[in-house]
Short mmCIF file of C-alpha atoms and ligand atoms in Angstrom, two decimals:
data_model
loop_
_atom_site.label_atom_id
_atom_site.label_comp_id
_atom_site.label_asym_id
_atom_site.label_seq_id
_atom_site.Cartn_x
_atom_site.Cartn_y
_atom_site.Cartn_z
CA MET A 1 -21.02 -8.27 -26.25
CA GLY A 2 -22.61 -6.19 -23.49
CA TYR A 3 -20.85 -5.88 -20.15
CA ASP A 4 -22.21 -5.40 -16.65
CA VAL A 5 -19.07 -3.58 -15.52
CA ILE A 6 -16.06 -2.00 -17.22
CA VAL A 7 -12.90 -1.60 -15.14
CA VAL A 8 -10.30 0.95 -16.23
CA GLY A 9 -6.84 -0.11 -15.01
CA ALA A 10 -5.86 -3.73 -14.41
CA ARG A 11 -3.23 -3.76 -11.71
CA VAL A 12 -3.95 -4.51 -8.06
CA ALA A 13 -7.24 -2.66 -7.64
CA GLY A 14 -8.55 -3.20 -11.19
CA ALA A 15 -7.58 -6.83 -11.74
CA ALA A 16 -8.77 -7.79 -8.23
CA THR A 17 -12.11 -6.03 -8.77
CA ALA A 18 -12.52 -7.71 -12.17
CA LEU A 19 -11.62 -11.08 -10.66
CA LEU A 20 -14.12 -10.85 -7.81
CA LEU A 21 -16.94 -9.54 -10.00
CA ALA A 22 -16.34 -12.23 -12.62
CA ARG A 23 -16.40 -14.87 -9.88
CA GLN A 24 -19.87 -13.60 -9.02
CA GLY A 25 -20.93 -14.26 -12.60
CA LEU A 26 -20.90 -10.66 -13.84
CA ARG A 27 -19.76 -9.87 -17.39
CA VAL A 28 -16.62 -7.82 -16.88
CA LEU A 29 -14.29 -5.98 -19.24
CA ALA A 30 -11.02 -4.65 -17.81
CA VAL A 31 -8.72 -2.49 -19.92
CA ASP A 32 -5.22 -1.19 -19.28
CA ARG A 33 -2.88 0.87 -21.38
CA ALA A 34 -0.04 -1.32 -20.07
CA THR A 35 0.81 -4.88 -21.06
CA PHE A 36 1.40 -7.65 -18.51
CA PRO A 37 3.70 -8.71 -17.02
CA SER A 38 5.17 -5.26 -16.56
CA ASP A 39 6.68 -3.25 -13.75
CA THR A 40 5.33 -0.03 -12.33
CA LEU A 41 6.94 2.60 -10.13
CA SER A 42 6.19 0.98 -6.80
CA SER A 43 7.90 -1.14 -4.25
CA HIS A 44 5.77 -4.04 -3.18
CA GLN A 45 5.43 -4.89 0.48
CA ILE A 46 2.00 -6.44 0.86
CA GLN A 47 0.86 -6.03 4.45
CA PRO A 48 -0.58 -9.12 6.22
CA PRO A 49 -4.26 -8.15 5.66
CA GLY A 50 -3.55 -7.99 1.90
CA VAL A 51 -1.71 -11.30 2.05
CA ALA A 52 -4.70 -12.83 3.87
CA ARG A 53 -7.01 -11.66 1.06
CA LEU A 54 -4.75 -13.13 -1.62
CA ALA A 55 -4.74 -16.40 0.34
CA ARG A 56 -8.52 -16.37 0.60
CA TRP A 57 -8.80 -15.81 -3.14
CA GLY A 58 -6.47 -18.78 -3.76
CA LEU A 59 -3.63 -16.69 -5.19
CA LEU A 60 -0.87 -16.90 -2.59
CA ASP A 61 0.98 -19.67 -4.36
CA ARG A 62 1.22 -17.55 -7.52
CA LEU A 63 3.65 -15.01 -6.11
CA GLY A 64 6.77 -16.83 -7.28
CA ASP A 65 9.81 -17.23 -5.07
CA ALA A 66 9.48 -14.03 -3.02
CA PRO A 67 9.96 -15.21 0.59
CA ALA A 68 7.45 -14.28 3.27
CA THR A 69 8.83 -12.10 6.08
CA PRO A 70 7.06 -12.88 9.35
CA ARG A 71 9.65 -10.94 11.41
CA VAL A 72 10.68 -7.31 11.33
CA LEU A 73 13.62 -5.43 12.80
CA PHE A 74 12.52 -1.90 13.64
CA ASP A 75 15.46 0.43 14.22
CA SER A 76 14.86 3.99 15.41
CA PRO A 77 16.97 6.36 17.54
CA ALA A 78 14.56 5.78 20.44
CA ALA A 79 14.68 1.97 20.37
CA VAL A 80 15.49 -1.13 18.37
CA LEU A 81 12.64 -3.65 18.32
CA ASP A 82 12.71 -7.10 16.82
CA GLY A 83 9.48 -9.02 16.56
CA ALA A 84 6.77 -10.80 14.63
CA PHE A 85 3.31 -9.85 13.39
CA PRO A 86 0.24 -10.96 15.35
CA SER A 87 -1.51 -14.23 14.45
CA GLY A 88 1.46 -15.53 12.46
CA GLY A 89 0.97 -12.84 9.80
CA ALA A 90 3.74 -11.99 7.35
CA ILE A 91 4.63 -9.38 4.76
CA HIS A 92 5.05 -10.73 1.23
CA SER A 93 7.02 -8.71 -1.25
CA PRO A 94 6.54 -10.07 -4.78
CA ARG A 95 7.62 -7.81 -7.62
CA ARG A 96 4.77 -5.99 -9.32
CA THR A 97 5.69 -7.85 -12.51
CA VAL A 98 4.65 -11.02 -10.64
CA LEU A 99 1.73 -9.82 -8.50
CA ASP A 100 -0.11 -7.76 -11.11
CA HIS A 101 0.30 -10.47 -13.74
CA ALA A 102 -1.01 -13.13 -11.34
CA LEU A 103 -4.10 -11.02 -10.68
CA VAL A 104 -4.70 -10.40 -14.39
CA GLN A 105 -4.39 -14.12 -15.13
CA ALA A 106 -6.76 -14.98 -12.28
CA ALA A 107 -9.29 -12.41 -13.53
CA ARG A 108 -9.17 -13.99 -16.98
CA GLU A 109 -9.56 -17.48 -15.53
CA ALA A 110 -12.65 -16.24 -13.66
CA GLY A 111 -14.16 -15.14 -16.99
CA ALA A 112 -13.27 -11.44 -17.14
CA GLU A 113 -12.08 -10.11 -20.47
CA VAL A 114 -8.83 -8.20 -19.96
CA ARG A 115 -7.57 -6.05 -22.82
CA GLU A 116 -3.99 -4.84 -22.67
CA ARG A 117 -2.49 -1.82 -24.45
CA TRP A 118 -5.96 -0.22 -24.35
CA ARG A 119 -5.97 3.44 -23.32
CA VAL A 120 -9.22 5.12 -22.22
CA GLU A 121 -9.44 8.60 -23.70
CA GLU A 122 -13.07 9.55 -23.07
CA LEU A 123 -16.03 8.44 -21.02
CA VAL A 124 -19.38 7.82 -22.73
CA TRP A 125 -22.21 9.77 -21.09
CA GLU A 126 -25.94 9.16 -21.37
CA ARG A 127 -28.58 11.25 -19.58
CA GLY A 128 -26.04 12.59 -17.07
CA ALA A 129 -24.56 9.18 -16.19
CA VAL A 130 -21.40 7.42 -17.32
CA ALA A 131 -22.40 4.65 -19.72
CA GLY A 132 -19.09 3.39 -21.11
CA ILE A 133 -15.59 4.19 -22.31
CA ARG A 134 -14.00 5.29 -25.52
CA GLY A 135 -10.38 4.63 -26.24
CA SER A 136 -7.80 3.16 -28.51
CA SER A 137 -5.73 0.06 -28.72
CA GLY A 138 -2.64 1.28 -30.49
CA GLY A 139 -4.48 2.40 -33.63
CA ARG A 140 -5.92 5.84 -34.33
CA GLN A 141 -9.54 4.73 -34.39
CA LEU A 142 -11.50 5.26 -31.18
CA LEU A 143 -13.39 2.20 -29.94
CA THR A 144 -16.46 2.37 -27.71
CA GLU A 145 -17.49 -0.12 -25.03
CA ARG A 146 -20.59 0.21 -22.90
CA ALA A 147 -21.67 -0.87 -19.43
CA PRO A 148 -24.00 0.52 -16.76
CA LEU A 149 -21.03 0.90 -14.40
CA VAL A 150 -17.45 2.04 -15.06
CA VAL A 151 -14.89 1.45 -12.29
CA GLY A 152 -11.91 3.79 -12.32
CA ALA A 153 -9.03 1.67 -10.99
CA ASP A 154 -6.56 3.78 -12.91
CA GLY A 155 -4.23 4.93 -10.18
CA LYS A 156 -3.44 8.08 -8.23
CA ARG A 157 -3.69 10.37 -11.33
CA SER A 158 -6.96 8.67 -12.31
CA PHE A 159 -8.34 9.73 -15.70
CA VAL A 160 -11.80 8.51 -14.67
CA ALA A 161 -11.75 10.60 -11.46
CA GLN A 162 -10.82 13.68 -13.45
CA ALA A 163 -13.38 13.02 -16.19
CA VAL A 164 -16.26 12.71 -13.69
CA GLY A 165 -14.93 15.56 -11.52
CA ALA A 166 -14.63 13.41 -8.39
CA ARG A 167 -14.13 15.76 -5.46
CA ALA A 168 -10.90 15.34 -3.52
CA TYR A 169 -10.90 15.72 0.26
CA ARG A 170 -8.42 15.45 3.14
CA GLN A 171 -5.93 16.34 0.43
CA ARG A 172 -2.36 17.07 1.54
CA ALA A 173 0.54 18.21 -0.61
CA PRO A 174 3.28 15.62 -1.26
CA ARG A 175 5.70 15.43 1.66
CA SER A 176 8.29 12.92 0.46
CA PHE A 177 10.41 11.63 -2.35
CA ALA A 178 11.37 7.97 -2.61
CA SER A 179 14.25 6.08 -4.16
CA TYR A 180 14.76 2.31 -4.35
CA THR A 181 16.50 -0.49 -6.16
CA TYR A 182 17.38 -4.20 -5.94
CA TRP A 183 20.54 -5.87 -4.63
CA ALA A 184 22.05 -9.33 -5.17
CA GLY A 185 24.13 -10.81 -2.38
CA LEU A 186 22.30 -8.94 0.39
CA PRO A 187 20.72 -11.70 2.47
CA VAL A 188 18.26 -10.69 5.19
CA THR A 189 16.66 -12.84 7.86
CA ALA A 190 13.83 -10.36 8.53
CA GLY A 191 12.30 -7.27 7.01
CA GLU A 192 14.06 -4.13 8.20
CA LEU A 193 12.54 -0.73 8.93
CA HIS A 194 14.97 2.04 9.83
CA GLN A 195 13.89 5.48 10.99
CA ARG A 196 16.17 8.47 11.43
CA ASP A 197 15.37 12.17 11.57
CA GLY A 198 14.60 13.11 7.97
CA LEU A 199 14.80 9.52 6.70
CA ALA A 200 12.90 6.21 6.46
CA VAL A 201 14.38 3.03 4.98
CA ALA A 202 12.82 -0.37 4.26
CA VAL A 203 14.68 -3.57 3.36
CA PHE A 204 12.72 -6.62 2.18
CA PRO A 205 13.60 -9.75 0.22
CA THR A 206 11.83 -10.27 -3.10
CA ASN A 207 11.84 -12.60 -6.12
CA ARG A 208 15.00 -14.05 -7.68
CA ASP A 209 17.04 -13.79 -4.46
CA LEU A 210 17.11 -10.01 -4.70
CA THR A 211 16.64 -7.63 -1.80
CA MET A 212 14.77 -4.38 -2.26
CA VAL A 213 16.21 -1.40 -0.41
CA TYR A 214 13.94 1.63 -0.31
CA MET A 215 14.56 5.06 1.18
CA SER A 216 12.33 8.08 1.48
CA ALA A 217 12.93 11.54 2.87
CA PRO A 218 11.31 14.99 2.98
CA LEU A 219 10.47 16.44 -0.42
CA ALA A 220 12.46 19.59 0.40
CA GLY A 221 15.66 17.58 -0.11
CA PHE A 222 14.69 16.22 -3.54
CA ASP A 223 16.59 18.68 -5.76
CA ALA A 224 19.82 18.18 -3.85
CA PHE A 225 19.28 14.39 -3.87
CA ARG A 226 18.67 14.05 -7.58
CA ALA A 227 21.84 15.99 -8.44
CA ASP A 228 23.64 12.76 -7.45
CA ALA A 229 21.01 10.19 -6.52
CA GLU A 230 23.37 7.22 -6.14
CA THR A 231 25.60 9.01 -3.67
CA GLY A 232 22.57 10.37 -1.79
CA TYR A 233 20.97 6.92 -1.63
CA LEU A 234 24.05 5.22 -0.21
CA ALA A 235 24.70 8.09 2.20
CA ALA A 236 21.14 7.67 3.50
CA LEU A 237 21.74 3.95 4.13
CA ASP A 238 24.96 4.78 6.00
CA ARG A 239 22.86 6.65 8.55
CA CYS A 240 20.87 3.51 9.45
CA GLY A 241 21.74 1.09 12.22
CA GLY A 242 23.07 -2.43 11.83
CA ASP A 243 25.75 -1.55 9.24
CA LEU A 244 23.13 -1.36 6.51
CA GLY A 245 25.25 0.98 4.40
CA ALA A 246 28.28 -1.35 4.56
CA ARG A 247 26.15 -4.44 3.82
CA VAL A 248 24.63 -2.77 0.76
CA ARG A 249 28.02 -1.54 -0.50
CA ALA A 250 29.30 -5.12 -0.27
CA ALA A 251 26.36 -6.35 -2.39
CA THR A 252 25.80 -5.99 -6.16
CA ARG A 253 23.20 -3.60 -7.50
CA ALA A 254 21.00 -5.60 -9.89
CA GLU A 255 18.86 -2.83 -11.36
CA ARG A 256 18.75 0.92 -11.88
CA LEU A 257 17.73 3.27 -9.09
CA ARG A 258 14.10 4.38 -9.32
CA THR A 259 13.34 7.76 -7.80
CA THR A 260 10.10 9.73 -7.61
CA PRO A 261 8.78 12.88 -5.96
CA ASP A 262 5.23 12.16 -7.19
CA LEU A 263 3.69 11.04 -3.90
CA PRO A 264 0.34 12.77 -3.40
CA ASN A 265 -2.13 12.27 -0.53
CA HIS A 266 -5.89 12.45 -1.02
CA PHE A 267 -9.27 10.83 -0.65
CA ARG A 268 -11.69 11.16 -3.55
CA GLU A 269 -15.46 10.93 -3.73
CA ALA A 270 -15.87 7.25 -4.56
CA HIS A 271 -18.97 7.01 -6.74
CA GLY A 272 -21.59 8.80 -8.81
CA PRO A 273 -24.04 8.03 -11.61
CA GLY A 274 -22.55 5.15 -13.60
CA TRP A 275 -19.08 5.34 -12.04
CA CYS A 276 -17.03 4.45 -8.98
CA LEU A 277 -13.37 4.45 -8.04
CA ALA A 278 -11.11 1.73 -6.62
CA GLY A 279 -7.61 1.63 -5.15
CA ASP A 280 -5.31 4.62 -5.54
CA ALA A 281 -7.88 6.32 -7.76
CA GLY A 282 -10.03 6.64 -4.64
CA VAL A 283 -7.49 6.96 -1.82
CA THR A 284 -3.78 7.62 -2.23
CA MET A 285 -1.39 7.92 0.66
CA ASP A 286 2.37 8.42 0.89
CA PRO A 287 4.03 4.99 0.44
CA VAL A 288 6.18 5.49 3.55
CA SER A 289 3.71 3.21 5.38
CA ALA A 290 3.48 0.73 2.45
CA GLN A 291 -0.30 0.37 2.62
CA GLY A 292 -1.41 1.00 -0.98
CA ILE A 293 -1.50 -2.57 -2.25
CA ALA A 294 -3.31 -3.99 0.78
CA ASN A 295 -5.69 -1.01 0.64
CA ALA A 296 -6.37 -1.62 -3.05
CA LEU A 297 -7.13 -5.31 -2.44
CA ARG A 298 -9.40 -4.39 0.47
CA ASP A 299 -11.16 -1.77 -1.63
CA ALA A 300 -11.62 -4.24 -4.49
CA GLU A 301 -13.32 -6.70 -2.13
CA GLY A 302 -15.65 -4.12 -0.60
CA LEU A 303 -16.47 -2.60 -3.95
CA ALA A 304 -17.13 -5.96 -5.60
CA GLY A 305 -19.54 -6.81 -2.79
CA ALA A 306 -21.37 -3.51 -3.20
CA VAL A 307 -21.55 -3.79 -7.00
CA THR A 308 -22.74 -7.39 -6.87
CA ALA A 309 -25.48 -6.41 -4.43
CA GLY A 310 -26.39 -3.31 -6.43
CA LEU A 311 -26.49 -4.89 -9.88
CA GLY A 312 -28.00 -8.09 -8.52
CA GLY A 313 -30.93 -6.14 -7.13
CA THR A 314 -30.52 -7.07 -3.47
CA ARG A 315 -29.82 -3.41 -2.62
CA PRO A 316 -30.02 -0.16 -4.61
CA LEU A 317 -26.60 0.30 -6.26
CA ASP A 318 -26.24 3.86 -5.07
CA ALA A 319 -26.92 2.90 -1.44
CA ALA A 320 -24.53 -0.06 -1.65
CA LEU A 321 -21.75 2.13 -3.08
CA ALA A 322 -22.39 4.84 -0.48
CA ALA A 323 -22.08 2.27 2.32
CA HIS A 324 -18.85 0.99 0.78
CA ARG A 325 -17.46 4.54 0.62
CA ARG A 326 -18.32 5.18 4.28
CA GLU A 327 -16.66 1.94 5.33
CA ARG A 328 -13.59 2.71 3.19
CA ASP A 329 -13.16 6.11 4.81
CA ARG A 330 -13.77 4.80 8.31
CA ALA A 331 -11.19 2.05 7.85
CA LEU A 332 -8.50 4.12 6.12
CA ARG A 333 -8.67 7.44 7.92
CA PRO A 334 -6.53 6.48 10.99
CA MET A 335 -3.78 4.97 8.83
CA TYR A 336 -3.95 7.94 6.47
CA ASP A 337 -3.35 10.37 9.35
CA PHE A 338 -0.63 8.14 10.79
CA THR A 339 1.04 7.94 7.37
CA LEU A 340 1.01 11.72 7.02
CA GLY A 341 2.73 11.82 10.42
CA LEU A 342 5.38 9.30 9.30
CA ALA A 343 5.95 11.45 6.23
CA MET A 344 7.11 14.28 8.52
CA TYR A 345 10.23 12.13 9.17
CA HIS A 346 10.52 13.19 12.75
CA SER A 347 9.13 11.12 15.60
CA GLY A 348 7.52 13.18 18.33
CA PRO A 349 8.08 12.78 22.08
CA VAL A 350 5.00 10.58 22.49
CA GLU A 351 6.12 8.09 19.84
CA ARG A 352 9.65 8.03 21.28
CA LEU A 353 8.16 7.34 24.71
CA PHE A 354 6.13 4.44 23.29
CA MET A 355 9.16 2.95 21.55
CA ARG A 356 11.34 3.22 24.66
CA ALA A 357 8.64 1.72 26.85
CA LEU A 358 8.26 -1.20 24.43
CA ALA A 359 12.00 -1.77 24.26
CA GLU A 360 12.39 -1.59 28.06
CA ARG A 361 9.55 -4.05 28.63
CA GLY A 362 10.95 -6.44 26.04
CA GLU A 363 7.52 -8.10 25.92
CA PRO A 364 7.09 -9.82 22.52
CA ALA A 365 3.28 -9.54 22.62
CA GLU A 366 3.49 -5.74 22.90
CA VAL A 367 5.97 -5.50 20.02
CA GLU A 368 3.66 -7.74 17.98
CA ARG A 369 0.81 -5.39 18.74
CA MET A 370 2.82 -2.45 17.45
CA PHE A 371 3.84 -4.27 14.27
CA GLY A 372 0.20 -5.27 13.82
CA ALA A 373 -0.78 -1.60 14.00
CA PHE A 374 1.96 -0.60 11.51
CA ALA A 375 0.67 -3.34 9.21
CA GLY A 376 -2.95 -2.23 9.37
CA MET A 377 -3.97 -5.44 11.18
CA THR A 378 -5.35 -3.45 14.11
CA PRO A 379 -6.40 0.20 14.03
CA VAL A 380 -3.24 2.27 14.43
CA ASP A 381 -5.01 4.88 16.57
CA GLU A 382 -6.02 2.14 19.01
CA PHE A 383 -2.39 1.17 19.50
CA PHE A 384 -0.96 4.70 19.82
CA SER A 385 -3.56 5.61 22.43
CA ALA A 386 -3.75 6.69 26.03
CA ARG A 387 -4.98 3.16 26.80
CA THR A 388 -1.80 1.51 25.49
CA ALA A 389 0.31 4.15 27.27
CA LEU A 390 -1.47 3.32 30.54
CA ARG A 391 -1.06 -0.42 29.96
CA LEU A 392 2.67 0.01 29.32
CA ALA A 393 3.06 2.32 32.34
CA ALA A 394 1.16 -0.12 34.59
CA ALA A 395 3.26 -3.02 33.35
CA ARG A 396 6.43 -1.02 33.99
CA LEU A 397 5.26 -0.22 37.51
CA ALA A 398 4.45 -3.88 38.13
CA ASP A 399 7.89 -4.90 36.79
CA GLY A 400 9.49 -2.40 39.18
CA VAL A 401 7.50 -3.68 42.16
CA ASN A 402 8.30 -7.30 41.27
CA ALA A 403 11.98 -6.49 40.91
CA ARG A 404 12.00 -4.75 44.29
CA LEU A 405 10.17 -7.68 45.91
CA CYS A 406 12.64 -10.14 44.44
CA THR A 407 15.69 -8.21 45.59
CA ALA A 408 14.29 -7.14 49.02
CA PRO A 409 15.79 -9.07 51.99
CA LEU A 410 13.26 -11.51 53.38
CA ALA A 411 11.75 -10.42 56.72
CA ARG A 412 12.44 -12.82 59.56
C1 FAD B 1 7.58 4.67 -4.93
C2 FAD B 1 6.37 3.93 -4.46
C3 FAD B 1 6.52 2.85 -3.59
C4 FAD B 1 5.41 2.15 -3.14
N1 FAD B 1 5.58 1.09 -2.31
C5 FAD B 1 4.52 0.40 -1.85
C6 FAD B 1 4.69 -0.74 -1.00
O1 FAD B 1 5.79 -1.14 -0.66
N2 FAD B 1 3.56 -1.36 -0.57
C7 FAD B 1 2.32 -0.94 -0.91
O2 FAD B 1 1.35 -1.54 -0.47
N3 FAD B 1 2.14 0.10 -1.76
C8 FAD B 1 3.20 0.78 -2.23
N4 FAD B 1 3.02 1.83 -3.07
C9 FAD B 1 1.65 2.20 -3.45
C10 FAD B 1 1.14 1.28 -4.54
O3 FAD B 1 2.01 1.34 -5.65
C11 FAD B 1 -0.25 1.71 -4.97
O4 FAD B 1 -1.05 1.92 -3.84
C12 FAD B 1 -0.90 0.64 -5.85
O5 FAD B 1 -0.16 0.46 -7.02
C13 FAD B 1 -2.31 1.05 -6.21
O6 FAD B 1 -2.83 0.12 -7.12
P1 FAD B 1 -3.94 0.55 -8.18
O7 FAD B 1 -4.31 -0.68 -8.90
O8 FAD B 1 -4.97 1.34 -7.49
O9 FAD B 1 -3.20 1.59 -9.16
P2 FAD B 1 -1.96 1.38 -10.11
O10 FAD B 1 -1.07 0.30 -9.61
O11 FAD B 1 -1.37 2.74 -10.30
O12 FAD B 1 -2.58 0.88 -11.49
C14 FAD B 1 -3.32 1.73 -12.31
C15 FAD B 1 -3.38 1.15 -13.70
O13 FAD B 1 -4.27 1.97 -14.47
C16 FAD B 1 -3.77 2.06 -15.79
N5 FAD B 1 -4.31 3.26 -16.41
C17 FAD B 1 -4.18 4.54 -16.01
N6 FAD B 1 -4.82 5.38 -16.84
C18 FAD B 1 -5.35 4.60 -17.81
C19 FAD B 1 -6.11 4.89 -19.00
N7 FAD B 1 -6.47 6.14 -19.31
N8 FAD B 1 -6.48 3.85 -19.79
C20 FAD B 1 -6.12 2.59 -19.46
N9 FAD B 1 -5.41 2.26 -18.37
C21 FAD B 1 -5.02 3.25 -17.56
C22 FAD B 1 -2.25 2.11 -15.61
O14 FAD B 1 -1.60 1.69 -16.80
C23 FAD B 1 -2.04 1.17 -14.43
O15 FAD B 1 -1.71 -0.13 -14.87
C24 FAD B 1 4.12 2.54 -3.56
C25 FAD B 1 3.96 3.62 -4.42
C26 FAD B 1 5.07 4.30 -4.89
C27 FAD B 1 4.89 5.45 -5.83
#
């Protein structure tokens, strides 16, 4: 059978791309060296824009029993903020075993062929363009599959990106390591984000009544941490507010601790003759801001639109992919820069000022705006801007004037 598109990698970016292309009637083959359902080294907070996409694609009810978290408690030395996301948005945190499998199943239902335990080892080239893949499915014999377009959705260490020599840009060395696991008997009423100097911690409920507790810290501390990861992990939680350390110690650890220092940051050139990249293969950012899954779903949607237009003849494929790449970079750049800042693990005076101003105002709509920016619902650089600072300062001034008017003795 001939295919219109081959997708390498079938987790969030790959399975979503395959699903959307198949729904447009394209003949799609997706391959992954993994089998599904399976876990991958990743926590799994899906930001509200990603959740909205899953809802639009009719997949929200396939995420099992992971509760939605519409409220967040943000705890930093400058301020403690408790609030909701704008427009009733919520973070969902299904395990990757659940989410990735749901996407693979949906892609199959849409007509895509998904082959598991299929490792791509070479790309097929014809007249200077990628024309297919060569790989194996457990056996020694190499199999060849052909298509006019190969999508590399094969993660941050993308084989496809390396094989085509996709140029990396805005690349920054890893700044963090991360460590997380799952706890039984640790109920939470909201998601929790804790920030301390040299530390970030996230707490979110997930499937099977478990709560994921994730910490990350500067990479420089990784060697010392891994010498006794369990002690280091709990000591980190002890530094957070709200007795987090004590609450976790009173709970039961349900799974092993997963720890990684492999957290690169880069954009890659997104397309070339016969190939394009999706998800982490194209843009990878430190998970401290938990954007990768929502980014991958967003990328899948944009890419599928460009490919459908390009292969359907409504627009030259190259121009459609170039427009998609420009839009991807425009949309992700502010959050990428913000994420690199978070991965310094030290909030600057401006951020502290913002947090204090928000806490002092106690205005839920402003806190919502900030959570919306953290979640990628509104551009983060628009929130942390001189304009917001002025708005907060003006509101503070008005509060002060009102308070003085209210307490001033009435003139007779
Ligand atoms: C510790 C950690 C915590 C994170 N936490 C969050 C979070 O809370 N929220 C969030 O949004 N993001 C988080 N992320 C980021 C998130 O994991 C990624 O952004 C997301 O997985 C990207 O999806 P993807 O489909 O592009 O790539 P991947 O999920 O990496 O999938 C790539 C797939 O390609 C397959 N593949 C690779 N090479 C080949 C080959 N040669 N042949 C066949 N198949 C191949 C792999 O088997 C894999 O299944 C975290 C990441 C890490 C490391």
